[in-house]
mmCIF file of C-alpha atoms in Angstrom:
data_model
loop_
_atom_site.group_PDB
_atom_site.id
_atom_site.type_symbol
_atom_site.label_atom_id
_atom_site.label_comp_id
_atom_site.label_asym_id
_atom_site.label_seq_id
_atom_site.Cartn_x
_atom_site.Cartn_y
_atom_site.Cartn_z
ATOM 1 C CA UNK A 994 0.000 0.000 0.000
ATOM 2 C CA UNK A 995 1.383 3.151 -1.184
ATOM 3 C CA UNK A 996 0.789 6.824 0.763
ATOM 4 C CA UNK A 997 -1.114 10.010 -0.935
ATOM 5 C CA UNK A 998 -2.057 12.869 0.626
ATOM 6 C CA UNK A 999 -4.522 15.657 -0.876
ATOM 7 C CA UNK A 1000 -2.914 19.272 -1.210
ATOM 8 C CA UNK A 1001 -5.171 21.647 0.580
ATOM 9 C CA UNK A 1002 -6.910 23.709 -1.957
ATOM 10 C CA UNK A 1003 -7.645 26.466 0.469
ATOM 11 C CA UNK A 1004 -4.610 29.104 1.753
ATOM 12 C CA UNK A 1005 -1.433 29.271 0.190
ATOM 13 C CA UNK A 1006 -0.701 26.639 -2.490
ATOM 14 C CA UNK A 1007 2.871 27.517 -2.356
ATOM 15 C CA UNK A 1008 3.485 26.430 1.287
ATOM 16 C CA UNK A 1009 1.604 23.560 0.824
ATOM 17 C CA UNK A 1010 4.084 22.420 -2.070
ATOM 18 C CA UNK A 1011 6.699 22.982 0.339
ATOM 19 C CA UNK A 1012 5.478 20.930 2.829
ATOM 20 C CA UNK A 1013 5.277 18.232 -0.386
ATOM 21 C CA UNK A 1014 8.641 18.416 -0.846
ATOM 22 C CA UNK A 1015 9.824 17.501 3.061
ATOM 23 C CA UNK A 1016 6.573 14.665 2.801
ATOM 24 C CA UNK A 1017 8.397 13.609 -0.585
ATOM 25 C CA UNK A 1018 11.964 12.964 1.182
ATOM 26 C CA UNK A 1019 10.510 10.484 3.734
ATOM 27 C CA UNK A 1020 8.272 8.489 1.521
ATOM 28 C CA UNK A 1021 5.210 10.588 -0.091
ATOM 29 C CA UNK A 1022 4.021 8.542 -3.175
ATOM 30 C CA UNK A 1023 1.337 10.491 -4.395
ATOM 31 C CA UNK A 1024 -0.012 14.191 -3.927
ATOM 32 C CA UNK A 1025 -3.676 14.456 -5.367
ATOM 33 C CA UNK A 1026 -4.707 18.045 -6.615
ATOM 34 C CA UNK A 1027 -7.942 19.295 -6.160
ATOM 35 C CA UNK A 1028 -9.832 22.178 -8.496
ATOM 36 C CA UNK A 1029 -13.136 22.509 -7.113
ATOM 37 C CA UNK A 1030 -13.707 25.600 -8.023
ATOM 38 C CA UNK A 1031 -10.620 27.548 -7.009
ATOM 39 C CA UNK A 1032 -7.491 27.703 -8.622
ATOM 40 C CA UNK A 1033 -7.000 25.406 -11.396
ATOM 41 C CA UNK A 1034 -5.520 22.322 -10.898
ATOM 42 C CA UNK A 1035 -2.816 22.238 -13.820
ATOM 43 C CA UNK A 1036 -0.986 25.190 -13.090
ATOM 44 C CA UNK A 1037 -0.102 24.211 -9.632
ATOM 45 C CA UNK A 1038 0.285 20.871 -10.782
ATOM 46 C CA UNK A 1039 3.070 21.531 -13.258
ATOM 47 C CA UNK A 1040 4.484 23.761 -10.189
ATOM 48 C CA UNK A 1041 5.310 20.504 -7.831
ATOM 49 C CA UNK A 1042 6.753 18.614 -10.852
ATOM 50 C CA UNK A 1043 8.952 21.341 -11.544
ATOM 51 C CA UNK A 1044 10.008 21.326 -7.501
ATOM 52 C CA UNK A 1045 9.756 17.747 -6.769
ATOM 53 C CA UNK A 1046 11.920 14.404 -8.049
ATOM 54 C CA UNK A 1047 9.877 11.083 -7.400
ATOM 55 C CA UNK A 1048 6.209 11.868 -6.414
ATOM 56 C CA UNK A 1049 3.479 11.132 -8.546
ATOM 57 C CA UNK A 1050 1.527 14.078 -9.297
ATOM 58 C CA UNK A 1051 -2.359 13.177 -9.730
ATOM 59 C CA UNK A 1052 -5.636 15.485 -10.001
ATOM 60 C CA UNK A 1053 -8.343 14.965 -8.100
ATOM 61 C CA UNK A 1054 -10.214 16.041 -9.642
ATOM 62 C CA UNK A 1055 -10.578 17.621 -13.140
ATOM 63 C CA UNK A 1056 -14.224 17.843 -13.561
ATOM 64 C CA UNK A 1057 -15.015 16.588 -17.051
ATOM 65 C CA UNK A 1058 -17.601 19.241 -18.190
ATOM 66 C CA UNK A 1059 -14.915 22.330 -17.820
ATOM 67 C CA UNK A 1060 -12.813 21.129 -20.285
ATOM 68 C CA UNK A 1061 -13.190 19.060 -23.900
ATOM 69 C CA UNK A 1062 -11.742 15.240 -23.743
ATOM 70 C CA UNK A 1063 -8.827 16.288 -25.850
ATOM 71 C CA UNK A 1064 -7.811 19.148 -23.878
ATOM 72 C CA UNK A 1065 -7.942 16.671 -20.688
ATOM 73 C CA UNK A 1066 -5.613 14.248 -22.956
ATOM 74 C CA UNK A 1067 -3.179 17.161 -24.109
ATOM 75 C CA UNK A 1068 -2.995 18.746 -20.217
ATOM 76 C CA UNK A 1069 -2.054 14.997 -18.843
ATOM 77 C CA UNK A 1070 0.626 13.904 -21.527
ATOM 78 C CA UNK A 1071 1.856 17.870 -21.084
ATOM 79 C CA UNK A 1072 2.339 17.080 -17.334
ATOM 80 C CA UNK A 1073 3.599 13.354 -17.440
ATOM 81 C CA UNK A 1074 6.083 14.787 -20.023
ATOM 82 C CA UNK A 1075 7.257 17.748 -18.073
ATOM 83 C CA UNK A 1076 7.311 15.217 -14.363
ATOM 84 C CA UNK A 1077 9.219 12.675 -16.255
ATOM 85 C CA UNK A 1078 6.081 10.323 -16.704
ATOM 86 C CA UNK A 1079 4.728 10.714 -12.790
ATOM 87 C CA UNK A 1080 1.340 11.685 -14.205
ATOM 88 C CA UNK A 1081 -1.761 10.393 -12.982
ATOM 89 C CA UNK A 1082 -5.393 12.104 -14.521
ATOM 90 C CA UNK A 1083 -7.898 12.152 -11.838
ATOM 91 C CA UNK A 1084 -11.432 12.777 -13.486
ATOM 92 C CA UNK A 1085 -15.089 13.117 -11.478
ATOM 93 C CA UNK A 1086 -18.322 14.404 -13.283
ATOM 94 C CA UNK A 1087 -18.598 16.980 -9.992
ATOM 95 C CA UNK A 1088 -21.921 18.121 -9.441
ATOM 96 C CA UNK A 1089 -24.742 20.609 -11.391
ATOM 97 C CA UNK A 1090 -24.484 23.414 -8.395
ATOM 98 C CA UNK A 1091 -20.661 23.698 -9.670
ATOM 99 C CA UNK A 1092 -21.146 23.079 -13.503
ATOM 100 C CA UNK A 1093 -24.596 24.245 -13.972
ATOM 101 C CA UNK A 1094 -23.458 27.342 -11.606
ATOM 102 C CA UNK A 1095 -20.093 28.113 -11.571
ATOM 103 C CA UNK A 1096 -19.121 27.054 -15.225
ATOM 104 C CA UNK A 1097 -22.734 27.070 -17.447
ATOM 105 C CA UNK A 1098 -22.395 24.063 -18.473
ATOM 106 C CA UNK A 1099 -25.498 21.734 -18.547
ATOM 107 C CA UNK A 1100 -24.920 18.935 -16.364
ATOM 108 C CA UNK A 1101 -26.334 15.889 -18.633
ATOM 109 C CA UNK A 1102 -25.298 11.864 -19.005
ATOM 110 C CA UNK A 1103 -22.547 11.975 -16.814
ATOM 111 C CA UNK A 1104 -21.907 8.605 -17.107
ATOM 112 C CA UNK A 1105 -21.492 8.149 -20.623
ATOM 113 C CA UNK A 1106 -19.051 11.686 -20.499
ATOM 114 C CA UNK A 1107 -16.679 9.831 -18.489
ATOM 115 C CA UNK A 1108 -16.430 6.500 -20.395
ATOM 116 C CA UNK A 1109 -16.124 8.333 -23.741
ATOM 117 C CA UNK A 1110 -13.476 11.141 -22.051
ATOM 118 C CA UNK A 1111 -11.303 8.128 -20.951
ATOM 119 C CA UNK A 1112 -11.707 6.493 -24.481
ATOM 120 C CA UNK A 1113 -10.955 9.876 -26.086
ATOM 121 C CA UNK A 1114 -7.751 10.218 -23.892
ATOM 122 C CA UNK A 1115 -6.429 6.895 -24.525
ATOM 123 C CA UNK A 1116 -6.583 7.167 -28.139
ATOM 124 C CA UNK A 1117 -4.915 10.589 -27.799
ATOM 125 C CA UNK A 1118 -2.147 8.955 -25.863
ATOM 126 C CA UNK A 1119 -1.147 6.217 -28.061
ATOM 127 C CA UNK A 1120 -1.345 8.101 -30.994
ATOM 128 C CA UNK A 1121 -2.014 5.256 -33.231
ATOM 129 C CA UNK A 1122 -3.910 6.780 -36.089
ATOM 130 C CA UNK A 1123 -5.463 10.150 -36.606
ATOM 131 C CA UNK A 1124 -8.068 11.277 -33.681
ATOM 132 C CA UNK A 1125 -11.845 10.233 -34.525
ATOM 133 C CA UNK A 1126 -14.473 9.068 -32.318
ATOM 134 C CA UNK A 1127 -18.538 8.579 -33.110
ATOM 135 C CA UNK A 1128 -20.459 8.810 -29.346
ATOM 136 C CA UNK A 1129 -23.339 9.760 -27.944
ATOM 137 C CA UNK A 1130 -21.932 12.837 -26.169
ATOM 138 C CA UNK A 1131 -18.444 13.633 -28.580
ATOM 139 C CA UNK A 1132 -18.174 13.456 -32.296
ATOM 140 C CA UNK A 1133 -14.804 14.092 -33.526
ATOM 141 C CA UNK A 1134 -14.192 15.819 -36.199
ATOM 142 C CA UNK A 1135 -17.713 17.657 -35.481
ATOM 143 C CA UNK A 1136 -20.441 16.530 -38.142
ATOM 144 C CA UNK A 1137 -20.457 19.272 -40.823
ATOM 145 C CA UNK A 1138 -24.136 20.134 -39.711
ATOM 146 C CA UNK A 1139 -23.097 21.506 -36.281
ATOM 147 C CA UNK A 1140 -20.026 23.587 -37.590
ATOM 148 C CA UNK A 1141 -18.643 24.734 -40.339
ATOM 149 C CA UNK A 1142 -17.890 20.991 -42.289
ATOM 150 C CA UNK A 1143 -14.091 21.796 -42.304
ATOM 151 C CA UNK A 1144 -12.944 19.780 -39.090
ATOM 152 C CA UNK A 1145 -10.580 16.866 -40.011
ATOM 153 C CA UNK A 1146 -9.075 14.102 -38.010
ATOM 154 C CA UNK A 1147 -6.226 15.401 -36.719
ATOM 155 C CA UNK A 1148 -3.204 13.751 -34.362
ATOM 156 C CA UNK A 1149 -1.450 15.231 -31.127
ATOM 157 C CA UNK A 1150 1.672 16.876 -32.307
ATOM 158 C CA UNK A 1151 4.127 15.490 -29.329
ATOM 159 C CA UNK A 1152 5.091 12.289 -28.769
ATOM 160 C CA UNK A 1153 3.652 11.468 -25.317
ATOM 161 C CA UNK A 1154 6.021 9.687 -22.829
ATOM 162 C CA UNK A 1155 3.591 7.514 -21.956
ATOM 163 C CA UNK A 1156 0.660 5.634 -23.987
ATOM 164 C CA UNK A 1157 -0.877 4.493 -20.725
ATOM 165 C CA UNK A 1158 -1.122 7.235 -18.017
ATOM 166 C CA UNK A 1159 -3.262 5.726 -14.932
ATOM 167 C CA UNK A 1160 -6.935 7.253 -15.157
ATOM 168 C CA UNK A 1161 -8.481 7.356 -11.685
ATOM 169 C CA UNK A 1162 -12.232 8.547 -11.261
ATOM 170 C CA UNK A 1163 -13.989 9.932 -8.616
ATOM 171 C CA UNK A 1164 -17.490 8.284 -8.316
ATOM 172 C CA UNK A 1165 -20.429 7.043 -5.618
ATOM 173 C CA UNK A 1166 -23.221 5.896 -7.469
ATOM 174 C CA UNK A 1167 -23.606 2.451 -8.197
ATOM 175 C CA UNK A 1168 -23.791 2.964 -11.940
ATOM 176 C CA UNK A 1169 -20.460 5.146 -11.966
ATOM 177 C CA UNK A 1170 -18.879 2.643 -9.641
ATOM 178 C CA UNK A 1171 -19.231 0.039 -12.101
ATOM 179 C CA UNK A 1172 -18.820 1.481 -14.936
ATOM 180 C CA UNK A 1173 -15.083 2.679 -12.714
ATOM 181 C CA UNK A 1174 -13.975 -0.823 -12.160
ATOM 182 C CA UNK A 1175 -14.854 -1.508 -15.908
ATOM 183 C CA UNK A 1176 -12.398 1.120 -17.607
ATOM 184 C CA UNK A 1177 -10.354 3.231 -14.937
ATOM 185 C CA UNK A 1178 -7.042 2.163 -13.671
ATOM 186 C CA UNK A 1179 -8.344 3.674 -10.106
ATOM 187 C CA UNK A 1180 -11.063 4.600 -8.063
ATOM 188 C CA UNK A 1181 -11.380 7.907 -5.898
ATOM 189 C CA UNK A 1182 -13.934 7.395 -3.613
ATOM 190 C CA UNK A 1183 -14.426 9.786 -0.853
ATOM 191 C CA UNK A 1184 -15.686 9.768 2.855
ATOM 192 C CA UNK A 1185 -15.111 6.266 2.661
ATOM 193 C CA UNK A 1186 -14.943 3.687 5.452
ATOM 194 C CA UNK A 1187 -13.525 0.435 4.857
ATOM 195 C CA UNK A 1188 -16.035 -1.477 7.211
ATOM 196 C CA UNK A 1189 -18.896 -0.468 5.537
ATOM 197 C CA UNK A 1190 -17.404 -0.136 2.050
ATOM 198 C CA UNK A 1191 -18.468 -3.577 0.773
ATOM 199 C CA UNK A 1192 -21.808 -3.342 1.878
ATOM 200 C CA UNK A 1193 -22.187 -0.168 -0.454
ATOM 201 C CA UNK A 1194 -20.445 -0.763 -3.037
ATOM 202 C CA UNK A 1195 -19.370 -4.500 -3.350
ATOM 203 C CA UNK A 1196 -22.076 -5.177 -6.161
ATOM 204 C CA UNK A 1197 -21.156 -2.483 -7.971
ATOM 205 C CA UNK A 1198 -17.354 -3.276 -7.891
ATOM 206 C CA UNK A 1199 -18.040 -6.385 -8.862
ATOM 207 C CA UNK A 1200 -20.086 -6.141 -11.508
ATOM 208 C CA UNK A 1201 -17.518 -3.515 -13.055
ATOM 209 C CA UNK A 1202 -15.092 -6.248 -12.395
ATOM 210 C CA UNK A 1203 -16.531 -8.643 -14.251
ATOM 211 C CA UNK A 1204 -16.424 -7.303 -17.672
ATOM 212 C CA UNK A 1205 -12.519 -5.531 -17.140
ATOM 213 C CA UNK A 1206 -10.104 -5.957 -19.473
ATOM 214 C CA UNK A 1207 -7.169 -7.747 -18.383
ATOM 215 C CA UNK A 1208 -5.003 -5.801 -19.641
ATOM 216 C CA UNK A 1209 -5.820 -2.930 -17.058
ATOM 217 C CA UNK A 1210 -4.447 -4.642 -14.219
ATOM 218 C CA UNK A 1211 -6.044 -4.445 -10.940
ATOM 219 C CA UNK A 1212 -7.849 -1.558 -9.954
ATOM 220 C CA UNK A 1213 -6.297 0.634 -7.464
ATOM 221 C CA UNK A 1214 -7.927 2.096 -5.142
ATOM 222 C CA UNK A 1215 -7.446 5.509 -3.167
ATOM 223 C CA UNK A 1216 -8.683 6.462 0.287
ATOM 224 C CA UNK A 1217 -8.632 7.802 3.388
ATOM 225 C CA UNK A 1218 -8.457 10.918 5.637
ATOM 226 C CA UNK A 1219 -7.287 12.445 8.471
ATOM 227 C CA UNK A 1220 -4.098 11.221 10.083
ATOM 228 C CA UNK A 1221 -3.174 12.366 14.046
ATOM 229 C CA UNK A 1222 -1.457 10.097 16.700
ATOM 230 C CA UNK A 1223 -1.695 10.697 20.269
ATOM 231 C CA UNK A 1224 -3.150 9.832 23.786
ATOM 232 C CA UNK A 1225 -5.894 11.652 25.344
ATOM 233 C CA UNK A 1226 -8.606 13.867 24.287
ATOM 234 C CA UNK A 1227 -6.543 16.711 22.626
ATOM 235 C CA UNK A 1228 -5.498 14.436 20.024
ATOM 236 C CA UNK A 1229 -9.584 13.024 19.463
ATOM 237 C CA UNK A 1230 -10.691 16.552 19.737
ATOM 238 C CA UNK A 1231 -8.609 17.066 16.044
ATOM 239 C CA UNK A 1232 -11.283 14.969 14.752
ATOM 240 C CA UNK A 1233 -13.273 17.936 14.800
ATOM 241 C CA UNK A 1234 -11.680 19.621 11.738
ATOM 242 C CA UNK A 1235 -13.229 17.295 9.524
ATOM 243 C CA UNK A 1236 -16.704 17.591 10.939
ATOM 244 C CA UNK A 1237 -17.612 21.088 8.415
ATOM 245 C CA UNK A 1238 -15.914 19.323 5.562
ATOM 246 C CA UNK A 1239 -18.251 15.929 6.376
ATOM 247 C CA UNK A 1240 -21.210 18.633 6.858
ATOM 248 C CA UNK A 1241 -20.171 20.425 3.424
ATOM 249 C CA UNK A 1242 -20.759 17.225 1.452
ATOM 250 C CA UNK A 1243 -23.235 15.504 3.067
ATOM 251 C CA UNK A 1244 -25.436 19.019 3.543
ATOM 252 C CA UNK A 1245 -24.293 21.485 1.033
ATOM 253 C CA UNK A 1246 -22.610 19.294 -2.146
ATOM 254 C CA UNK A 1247 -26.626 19.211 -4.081
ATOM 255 C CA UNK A 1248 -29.831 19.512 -3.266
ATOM 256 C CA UNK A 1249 -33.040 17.278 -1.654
ATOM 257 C CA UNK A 1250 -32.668 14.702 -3.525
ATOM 258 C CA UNK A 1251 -29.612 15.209 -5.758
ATOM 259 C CA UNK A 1252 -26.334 14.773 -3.326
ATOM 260 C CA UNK A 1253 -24.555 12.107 -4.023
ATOM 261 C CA UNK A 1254 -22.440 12.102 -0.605
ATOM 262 C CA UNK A 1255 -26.418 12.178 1.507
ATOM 263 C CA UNK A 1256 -26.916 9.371 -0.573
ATOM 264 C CA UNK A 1257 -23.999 7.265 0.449
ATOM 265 C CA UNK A 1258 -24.566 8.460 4.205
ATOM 266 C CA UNK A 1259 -28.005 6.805 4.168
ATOM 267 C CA UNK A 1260 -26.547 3.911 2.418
ATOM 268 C CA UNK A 1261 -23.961 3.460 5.152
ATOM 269 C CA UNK A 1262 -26.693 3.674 7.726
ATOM 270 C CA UNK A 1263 -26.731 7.271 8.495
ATOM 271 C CA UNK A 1264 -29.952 7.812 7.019
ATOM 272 C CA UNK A 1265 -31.339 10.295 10.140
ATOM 273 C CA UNK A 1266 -28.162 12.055 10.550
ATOM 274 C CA UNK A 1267 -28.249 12.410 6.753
ATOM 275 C CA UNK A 1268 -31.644 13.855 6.729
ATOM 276 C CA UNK A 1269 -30.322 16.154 9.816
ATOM 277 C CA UNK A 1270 -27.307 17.255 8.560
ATOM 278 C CA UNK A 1271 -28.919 18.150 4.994
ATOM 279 C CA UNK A 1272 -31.927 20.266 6.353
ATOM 280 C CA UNK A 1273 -29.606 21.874 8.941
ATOM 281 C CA UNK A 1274 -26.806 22.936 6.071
ATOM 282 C CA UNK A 1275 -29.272 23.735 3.773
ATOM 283 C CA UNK A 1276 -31.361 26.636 6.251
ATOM 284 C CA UNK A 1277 -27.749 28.328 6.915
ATOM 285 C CA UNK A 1278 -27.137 26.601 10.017
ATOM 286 C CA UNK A 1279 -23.737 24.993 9.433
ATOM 287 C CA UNK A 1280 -22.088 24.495 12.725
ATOM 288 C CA UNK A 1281 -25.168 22.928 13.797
ATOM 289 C CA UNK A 1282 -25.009 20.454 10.504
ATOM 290 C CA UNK A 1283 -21.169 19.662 11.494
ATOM 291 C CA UNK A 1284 -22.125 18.709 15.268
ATOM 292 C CA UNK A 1285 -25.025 16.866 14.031
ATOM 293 C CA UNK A 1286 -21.902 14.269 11.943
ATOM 294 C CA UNK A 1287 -22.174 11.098 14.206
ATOM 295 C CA UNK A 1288 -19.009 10.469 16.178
ATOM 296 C CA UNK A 1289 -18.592 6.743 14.384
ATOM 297 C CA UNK A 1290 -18.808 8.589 11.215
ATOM 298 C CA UNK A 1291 -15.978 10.666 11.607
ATOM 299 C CA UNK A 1292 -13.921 8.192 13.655
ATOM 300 C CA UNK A 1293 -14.109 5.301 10.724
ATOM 301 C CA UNK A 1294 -13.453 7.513 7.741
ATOM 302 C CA UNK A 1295 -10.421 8.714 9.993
ATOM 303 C CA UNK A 1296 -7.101 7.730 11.698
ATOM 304 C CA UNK A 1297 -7.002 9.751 14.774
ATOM 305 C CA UNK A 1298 -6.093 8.175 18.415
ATOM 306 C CA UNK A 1299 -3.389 6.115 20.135
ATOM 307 C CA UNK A 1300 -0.715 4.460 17.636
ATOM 308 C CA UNK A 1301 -1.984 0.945 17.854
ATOM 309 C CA UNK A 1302 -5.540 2.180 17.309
ATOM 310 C CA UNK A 1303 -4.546 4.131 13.994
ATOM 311 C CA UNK A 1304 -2.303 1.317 12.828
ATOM 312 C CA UNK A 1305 -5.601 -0.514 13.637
ATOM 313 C CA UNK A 1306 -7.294 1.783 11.055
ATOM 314 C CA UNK A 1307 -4.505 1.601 8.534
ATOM 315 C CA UNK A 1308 -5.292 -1.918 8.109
ATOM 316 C CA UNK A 1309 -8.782 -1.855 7.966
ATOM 317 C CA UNK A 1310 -8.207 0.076 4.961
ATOM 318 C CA UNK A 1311 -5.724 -1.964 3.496
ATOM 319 C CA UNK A 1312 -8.304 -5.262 4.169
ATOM 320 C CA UNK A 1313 -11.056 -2.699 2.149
ATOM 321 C CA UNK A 1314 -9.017 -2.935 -0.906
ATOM 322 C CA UNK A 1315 -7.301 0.562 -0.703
ATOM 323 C CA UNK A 1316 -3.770 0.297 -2.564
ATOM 324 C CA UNK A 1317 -3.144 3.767 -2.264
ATOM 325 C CA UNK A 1318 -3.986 5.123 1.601
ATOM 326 C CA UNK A 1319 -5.018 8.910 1.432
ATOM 327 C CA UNK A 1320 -4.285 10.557 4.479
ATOM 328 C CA UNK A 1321 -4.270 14.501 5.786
ATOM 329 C CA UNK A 1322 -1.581 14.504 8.623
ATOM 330 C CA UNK A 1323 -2.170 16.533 11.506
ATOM 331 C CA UNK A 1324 0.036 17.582 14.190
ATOM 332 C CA UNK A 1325 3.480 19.423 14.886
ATOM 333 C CA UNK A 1326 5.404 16.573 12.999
ATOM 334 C CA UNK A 1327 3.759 15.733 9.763
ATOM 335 C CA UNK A 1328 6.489 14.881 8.394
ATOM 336 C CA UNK A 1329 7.345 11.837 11.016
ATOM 337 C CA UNK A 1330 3.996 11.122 10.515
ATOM 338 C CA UNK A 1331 4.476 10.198 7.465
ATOM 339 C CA UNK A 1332 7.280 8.477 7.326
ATOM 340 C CA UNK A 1333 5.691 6.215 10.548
ATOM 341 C CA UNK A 1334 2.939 5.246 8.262
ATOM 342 C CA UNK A 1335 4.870 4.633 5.343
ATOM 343 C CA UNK A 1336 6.767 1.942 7.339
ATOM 344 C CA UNK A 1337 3.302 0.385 8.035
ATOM 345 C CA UNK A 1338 1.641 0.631 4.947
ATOM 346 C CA UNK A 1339 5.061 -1.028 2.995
ATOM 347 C CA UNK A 1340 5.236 -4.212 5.519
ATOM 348 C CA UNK A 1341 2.330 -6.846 4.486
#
């Protein structure tokens, strides 16, 4: 099991590349970028390759309705070439309050935008023949009735340094989730917690599973969250940080109805706190949502406590299937943090 850790998309990106770079010397495998809608992910991106040597640099995520396939294709071979092939594209189909708001973008068949984005990018990569592709969301070269008629297959100019560069997605739903384990070399799921994980989304998995091609390998996985260790109740009162993010999502990511993380709290069992947390977000009343986060909630999609507790944790998500262990570390020594974890998450 390898160690990632998301770059904090709020505050200064700079000093949180710097603290990347110390991470990096002790054992950081992956840094995931996020986009959200702040700065773009690319640009700071392309900033850690240029100041780092061996960590892979993924996004997480690049939502797929901001951009057109082969821009996603050119920005990802542009990276893994400048990073000396330490790429990895993270995709997600966000949500409408973000694409329908923030970018104008109608927020329609999500599903089939991913699958065809990750065929278009593939085909971009290898660079076998000239670019075409005939879906039901992307037609390349545009059909002369919706333009001008003088499009043309055309190939990318550079020679990529890598044909294959690993294609994580970000999904929830069962349908994405399956359709993720059919085509993506990784999975991004978040607020996840390994003992319930199965129960969620072991159909879906499955089923996705079932029809991969071999040729993909086996899909990674990449999870986690917050990483403290300590005695007492200073260190189980850092738990707290995460309760507004956990109230964010499950409250404020959609609306009644149409929010994918409520819908995974219910299906983990949460389906009153859910319901709670959602009205209370949604009427302004935010620090009320984050108290109203159960306790097991945050403590299993966590590693906070005593060392032998969060080595405890550390394997429960290695037993989930998690091949890449996502963690925020917390404290005055990240840095020892994670190079402790590293040690566990290397030993089998």
């Amino acid at each position: 099991m390898r160690i990632s850790m998301p770059l904090q998309y709020a505050g200064d990106p700079k000093a949180a590349v710097d603290q990347v770079i110390e991470l990096e010397k002790v054992g950081l495998d992956t840094v995931w970028v996020a986009e959200v809608y702040g700065f773009d992910a690319p640009t700071l991106m392309g900033y850690i390759a240029a100041r780092t040597e061996t960590v892979q640099i993924g996004s997480a995520i690049l939502p797929l309705y901001t951009r057109t396939p082969t821009l996603i294709a050119m920005t990802a071979a542009g990276l893994d070439d400048l990073s000396g092939g330490r790429a990895i594209l993270g995709l997600g189909a966000s949500g409408p309050q973000v694409i329908e708001g923030f970018h104008g973008v109608p927020y329609v068949k999500p599903l089939a935008r991913t699958r065809e984005t990750i065929e278009i990018c593939r085909k971009v990569w290898r660079r076998e023949e000239r670019l075409t592709h005939d879906g039901a969301v992307f037609q390349l070269p545009l059909p002369a009735e919706r333009g001008t008629g003088l499009g043309k297959p055309l190939k990318i100019i550079n020679h990529p340094v890598r044909s294959e560069i690993p294609v994580y997605v970000a999904s929830l739903g069962v349908k994405n989730v399956a359709m993720t384990a059919e085509i993506a070399d990784g999975w991004l799921p978040h607020l996840f917690i390994p003992e319930k994980a199965h129960t969620v989304w072991g159909e879906a998995l499955a089923e996705g599973r079932a029809k991969r091609d071999a040729s993909l390998g086996e899909l990674e996985v990449s999870a986690g969250g917050l990483l403290a260790i300590g005695e007492g109740e200073d260190t189980k009162r850092l738990l707290d940080l995460v309760r507004p993010m956990i109230a964010l999502y499950v409250g404020g990511m959609g609306a009644k109805g149409k929010n994918f993380y409520n819908t995974v709290a219910r299906r983990y069992g949460y389906e009153e706190a859910a319901e709670k947390i959602q009205d209370l977000y949604l009427a302004g009343k935010k620090d009320e949502a984050a108290a109203a986060v159960p306790e097991e909630f945050v403590e299993l999609t966590n590693m906070v406590g005593p060392e032998s507790y969060v080595r405890e944790r550390v394997e429960a998500f290695r037993a989930a299937g998690v091949t890449r262990l996502n963690v925020i570390p917390v404290g005055e020594d990240p840095v020892a943090l994670i190079e402790k974890v590293k040690g566990w998450a290397s030993s089998t």
